[in-house]
Tab-separated table of C-alpha atoms in Angstrom:
chain	number	residue	atom	x	y	z
L	1	ASN	CA	32.308	84.103	30.652
L	2	ALA	CA	32.590	87.540	30.795
L	3	GLY	CA	29.955	89.125	33.804
L	4	VAL	CA	28.598	92.624	33.563
L	5	MET	CA	30.546	94.833	32.448
L	6	GLN	CA	30.026	99.065	32.535
L	7	ASN	CA	31.897	101.658	30.236
L	8	PRO	CA	33.200	104.165	30.840
L	9	ARG	CA	34.386	103.246	34.526
L	10	HIS	CA	35.349	106.884	35.500
L	11	LEU	CA	33.072	109.467	33.389
L	12	VAL	CA	34.162	113.326	33.896
L	13	ARG	CA	31.402	116.312	32.615
L	14	ARG	CA	30.344	119.831	32.549
L	15	ARG	CA	28.001	121.208	34.178
L	16	GLY	CA	24.885	120.942	30.942
L	17	GLN	CA	26.907	118.226	29.130
L	18	GLU	CA	25.465	114.990	28.431
L	19	ALA	CA	26.360	111.693	30.029
L	20	ARG	CA	26.249	108.293	28.544
L	21	LEU	CA	26.857	104.932	30.254
L	22	ARG	CA	26.874	101.625	28.708
L	23	CYS	CA	26.100	98.350	29.929
L	24	SER	CA	26.750	94.639	28.829
L	25	PRO	CA	24.713	92.157	30.568
L	26	VAL	CA	26.136	88.340	31.563
L	27	LYS	CA	26.300	86.816	28.320
L	28	GLY	CA	22.356	85.183	28.214
L	29	HIS	CA	21.093	87.329	30.852
L	30	SER	CA	17.771	89.472	29.252
L	31	HIS	CA	17.187	91.099	32.181
L	32	VAL	CA	19.084	94.886	33.101
L	33	TYR	CA	18.736	97.320	35.869
L	34	TRP	CA	20.394	100.425	36.859
L	35	TYR	CA	20.842	101.781	40.651
L	36	ARG	CA	22.593	104.877	41.358
L	37	GLN	CA	24.809	105.490	44.865
L	38	LEU	CA	25.342	108.831	45.307
L	39	PRO	CA	27.892	109.907	48.300
L	40	GLU	CA	27.584	108.704	51.780
L	41	GLU	CA	24.299	106.765	50.823
L	42	GLY	CA	23.054	103.307	50.011
L	43	LEU	CA	21.788	102.184	46.587
L	44	LYS	CA	18.640	103.477	44.788
L	45	PHE	CA	16.923	101.196	42.073
L	46	MET	CA	16.616	103.135	38.929
L	47	VAL	CA	15.013	101.242	36.256
L	48	TYR	CA	14.589	97.509	35.064
L	49	LEU	CA	14.151	96.950	31.378
L	50	GLN	CA	14.311	93.388	29.290
L	51	LYS	CA	15.036	93.491	25.658
L	52	GLU	CA	13.815	96.674	24.086
L	53	ASN	CA	10.890	97.508	26.750
L	54	ILE	CA	10.791	99.071	29.986
L	55	ILE	CA	8.963	97.537	32.611
L	56	ASP	CA	9.943	99.736	35.667
L	57	GLU	CA	11.049	103.138	35.616
L	58	SER	CA	9.876	104.646	39.061
L	59	GLY	CA	13.151	105.110	40.217
L	60	MET	CA	13.811	107.200	37.481
L	61	PRO	CA	14.139	110.703	38.003
L	62	LYS	CA	10.996	112.325	35.878
L	63	GLU	CA	13.482	114.992	33.223
L	64	ARG	CA	16.829	114.634	31.928
L	65	PHE	CA	17.074	110.731	32.532
L	66	SER	CA	16.329	108.077	30.278
L	67	ALA	CA	17.363	104.081	29.356
L	68	GLU	CA	17.458	101.875	26.833
L	69	PHE	CA	17.847	97.661	26.192
L	70	PRO	CA	17.517	97.335	21.857
L	71	LYS	CA	18.015	94.179	20.458
L	72	GLU	CA	21.532	94.382	19.985
L	73	GLY	CA	24.070	95.770	22.046
L	74	PRO	CA	24.618	97.284	25.668
L	75	SER	CA	21.740	98.751	27.701
L	76	ILE	CA	22.811	102.544	27.409
L	77	LEU	CA	21.787	105.125	30.570
L	78	ARG	CA	21.909	109.258	29.635
L	79	ILE	CA	21.616	111.350	31.424
L	80	GLN	CA	21.230	115.001	29.657
L	81	GLN	CA	21.972	118.076	30.710
L	82	VAL	CA	23.708	117.070	33.720
L	83	VAL	CA	24.365	119.355	36.975
L	84	ARG	CA	26.397	118.493	40.032
L	85	GLY	CA	23.943	116.208	42.201
L	86	ASP	CA	24.041	113.861	38.968
L	87	SER	CA	27.506	112.774	40.628
L	88	ALA	CA	27.315	109.627	41.848
L	89	ALA	CA	28.237	105.973	41.199
L	90	TYR	CA	26.089	103.805	38.397
L	91	PHE	CA	25.457	100.580	38.845
L	92	CYS	CA	24.211	97.911	36.011
L	93	ALA	CA	22.862	94.697	37.450
L	94	SER	CA	21.277	91.327	34.795
L	95	SER	CA	19.610	88.641	35.963
L	96	PRO	CA	19.186	85.431	33.856
L	97	PRO	CA	15.543	85.176	32.554
L	98	GLY	CA	13.848	83.322	35.587
L	99	GLY	CA	12.883	87.275	37.042
L	100	LYS	CA	12.446	87.166	40.201
L	101	GLN	CA	14.210	84.442	42.028
L	102	GLU	CA	17.111	84.820	40.039
L	103	THR	CA	20.209	86.561	41.740
L	104	GLN	CA	21.071	89.953	39.696
L	105	TYR	CA	25.011	90.375	38.983
L	106	PHE	CA	26.555	93.470	39.153
L	107	GLY	CA	28.921	95.701	37.639
L	108	PRO	CA	31.891	97.849	38.803
L	109	GLY	CA	30.210	100.435	38.033
L	110	THR	CA	30.642	104.295	36.165
L	111	ARG	CA	31.980	106.533	39.035
L	112	LEU	CA	30.489	110.170	37.398
L	113	LEU	CA	31.772	113.024	38.615
L	114	VAL	CA	29.974	116.735	37.494
L	115	LEU	CA	32.410	119.670	37.947
H	1	LYS	CA	7.054	101.211	50.828
H	2	GLN	CA	9.999	98.878	51.032
H	3	GLU	CA	12.558	99.944	53.774
H	4	VAL	CA	15.557	98.347	54.743
H	5	THR	CA	17.699	98.969	57.687
H	6	GLN	CA	21.259	97.659	58.733
H	7	ILE	CA	22.383	97.962	62.072
H	8	PRO	CA	25.119	98.432	63.044
H	9	ALA	CA	26.156	101.102	60.542
H	10	ALA	CA	29.563	100.021	61.310
H	11	LEU	CA	31.885	97.560	63.524
H	12	SER	CA	35.390	97.070	64.185
H	13	VAL	CA	36.206	93.550	65.609
H	14	PRO	CA	39.760	91.903	65.853
H	15	GLU	CA	41.252	89.384	63.668
H	16	GLY	CA	39.539	85.733	64.439
H	17	GLU	CA	35.954	86.679	65.978
H	18	ASN	CA	33.005	85.542	64.937
H	19	LEU	CA	30.609	88.368	63.982
H	20	VAL	CA	26.922	88.989	63.296
H	21	LEU	CA	25.197	91.257	60.745
H	22	ASN	CA	22.168	92.393	61.223
H	23	CYS	CA	19.013	93.796	58.493
H	24	SER	CA	15.248	94.433	58.857
H	25	PHE	CA	12.889	95.039	56.267
H	26	THR	CA	9.356	96.436	56.561
H	27	ASP	CA	7.064	94.890	54.116
H	28	SER	CA	7.554	90.893	54.485
H	29	ALA	CA	6.585	90.483	50.638
H	30	ILE	CA	9.134	89.752	49.496
H	31	TYR	CA	10.805	86.921	47.590
H	32	ASN	CA	14.104	86.803	48.306
H	33	LEU	CA	16.888	88.463	50.234
H	34	GLN	CA	20.488	89.108	49.253
H	35	TRP	CA	23.657	89.885	51.046
H	36	PHE	CA	26.870	91.330	49.004
H	37	ARG	CA	29.894	93.019	49.553
H	38	GLN	CA	31.471	96.254	47.870
H	39	ASP	CA	34.457	97.120	48.337
H	40	PRO	CA	35.722	100.515	48.479
H	41	GLY	CA	35.177	102.213	44.980
H	42	LYS	CA	34.324	98.338	43.246
H	43	GLY	CA	31.571	96.763	42.646
H	44	LEU	CA	29.270	94.335	44.746
H	45	THR	CA	29.637	91.152	45.082
H	46	SER	CA	26.987	88.452	45.692
H	47	LEU	CA	27.523	86.602	48.835
H	48	LEU	CA	24.576	84.341	49.284
H	49	LEU	CA	21.272	84.978	48.297
H	50	ILE	CA	17.867	83.606	50.077
H	51	GLN	CA	14.432	82.985	48.612
H	52	SER	CA	11.146	83.312	50.751
H	53	SER	CA	10.919	80.193	51.161
H	54	GLN	CA	14.491	79.412	52.919
H	55	ARG	CA	15.372	79.867	56.043
H	56	GLU	CA	18.880	79.915	55.480
H	57	GLN	CA	22.092	79.881	53.320
H	58	THR	CA	25.909	78.972	53.701
H	59	SER	CA	29.101	80.023	51.864
H	60	GLY	CA	32.218	78.741	53.887
H	61	ARG	CA	32.578	80.923	57.076
H	62	LEU	CA	29.442	82.874	56.357
H	63	ASN	CA	25.811	82.040	57.244
H	64	ALA	CA	22.379	84.312	56.463
H	65	SER	CA	19.555	83.453	58.039
H	66	LEU	CA	15.857	85.201	57.201
H	67	ASP	CA	12.926	85.116	59.234
H	68	LYS	CA	10.498	86.640	57.276
H	69	SER	CA	7.372	87.119	59.772
H	70	SER	CA	9.275	89.355	61.629
H	71	GLY	CA	11.377	91.071	58.899
H	72	ARG	CA	15.028	90.210	59.949
H	73	SER	CA	17.650	88.750	58.130
H	74	THR	CA	20.765	88.140	60.495
H	75	LEU	CA	25.151	87.553	58.153
H	76	TYR	CA	27.288	85.371	60.416
H	77	ILE	CA	30.511	85.636	59.857
H	78	ALA	CA	33.066	82.611	61.673
H	79	ALA	CA	36.560	83.267	62.422
H	80	SER	CA	36.928	86.533	60.869
H	81	GLN	CA	39.611	87.960	58.850
H	82	PRO	CA	41.561	91.294	57.753
H	83	GLY	CA	40.262	90.332	54.357
H	84	ASP	CA	36.430	90.661	55.395
H	85	SER	CA	37.134	94.485	55.830
H	86	ALA	CA	34.320	95.735	53.337
H	87	THR	CA	30.839	97.392	53.377
H	88	TYR	CA	28.200	94.733	53.544
H	89	LEU	CA	24.996	95.148	51.724
H	90	CYS	CA	21.904	93.485	52.652
H	91	ALA	CA	18.947	93.587	49.576
H	92	VAL	CA	15.095	92.525	49.210
H	93	GLY	CA	13.720	91.425	46.152
H	94	THR	CA	10.526	92.823	45.692
H	95	SER	CA	7.871	93.528	43.143
H	96	GLY	CA	9.064	94.326	40.038
H	97	SER	CA	12.018	92.741	40.400
H	98	ARG	CA	14.238	95.726	41.882
H	99	LEU	CA	16.767	95.176	44.995
H	100	THR	CA	15.800	97.300	47.824
H	101	PHE	CA	19.074	98.466	49.490
H	102	GLY	CA	20.186	98.687	53.204
H	103	GLU	CA	22.875	101.529	53.717
H	104	GLY	CA	24.994	98.956	54.460
H	105	THR	CA	27.505	97.977	57.462
H	106	GLN	CA	31.435	98.922	57.251
H	107	LEU	CA	33.211	96.254	58.722
H	108	THR	CA	37.034	96.280	59.431
H	109	VAL	CA	38.518	93.481	60.983
H	110	ASN	CA	41.652	94.835	62.223
H	111	PRO	CA	44.985	92.159	62.420
């Protein structure tokens, strides 16, 4: 079984461009989470999604950030008009339908660098 | 608001030593607690998951305990090896299935 896959692993963008980060959960997992790790900081929750639904987006910045988990295909975290402060590692995790009681499995992360 | 603190921030020990990493959390209303390992530039590897109804979990040389009422967890590593060098993260599962992470303990095991 493949684990959580994220691509790209590294992404370089100039200020003002868009960044699209993709996450394919473990096969059979219906819950996806996105976390951000800023340099020298811990991981912070951003958003929790199930297929076609955003369950909790309380950790998402109010502007420029959006996330989706369509019926088919990977989950996408989209950052519009990137700024230098968006430079971070973005991790995706997935869990099976049991939800709260289940282990979250993390992907290798996408490291975003904004020039 | 849940806050997770890990002590110490960094630890350096000689190979073979037994060691304890500490994690504390402010809100005892948790669903579970997980310990992860993160190697530089890599993702997170889940080490142990303790459900809120459990007191401890063991895997190989690792043992994690949970005292929900006092808001504490410890990760015990027996007979440490250089390959154990990594950052260890404690995370608590709270409402909405989110994980709240501590800032980690950076462990170095010297040969």
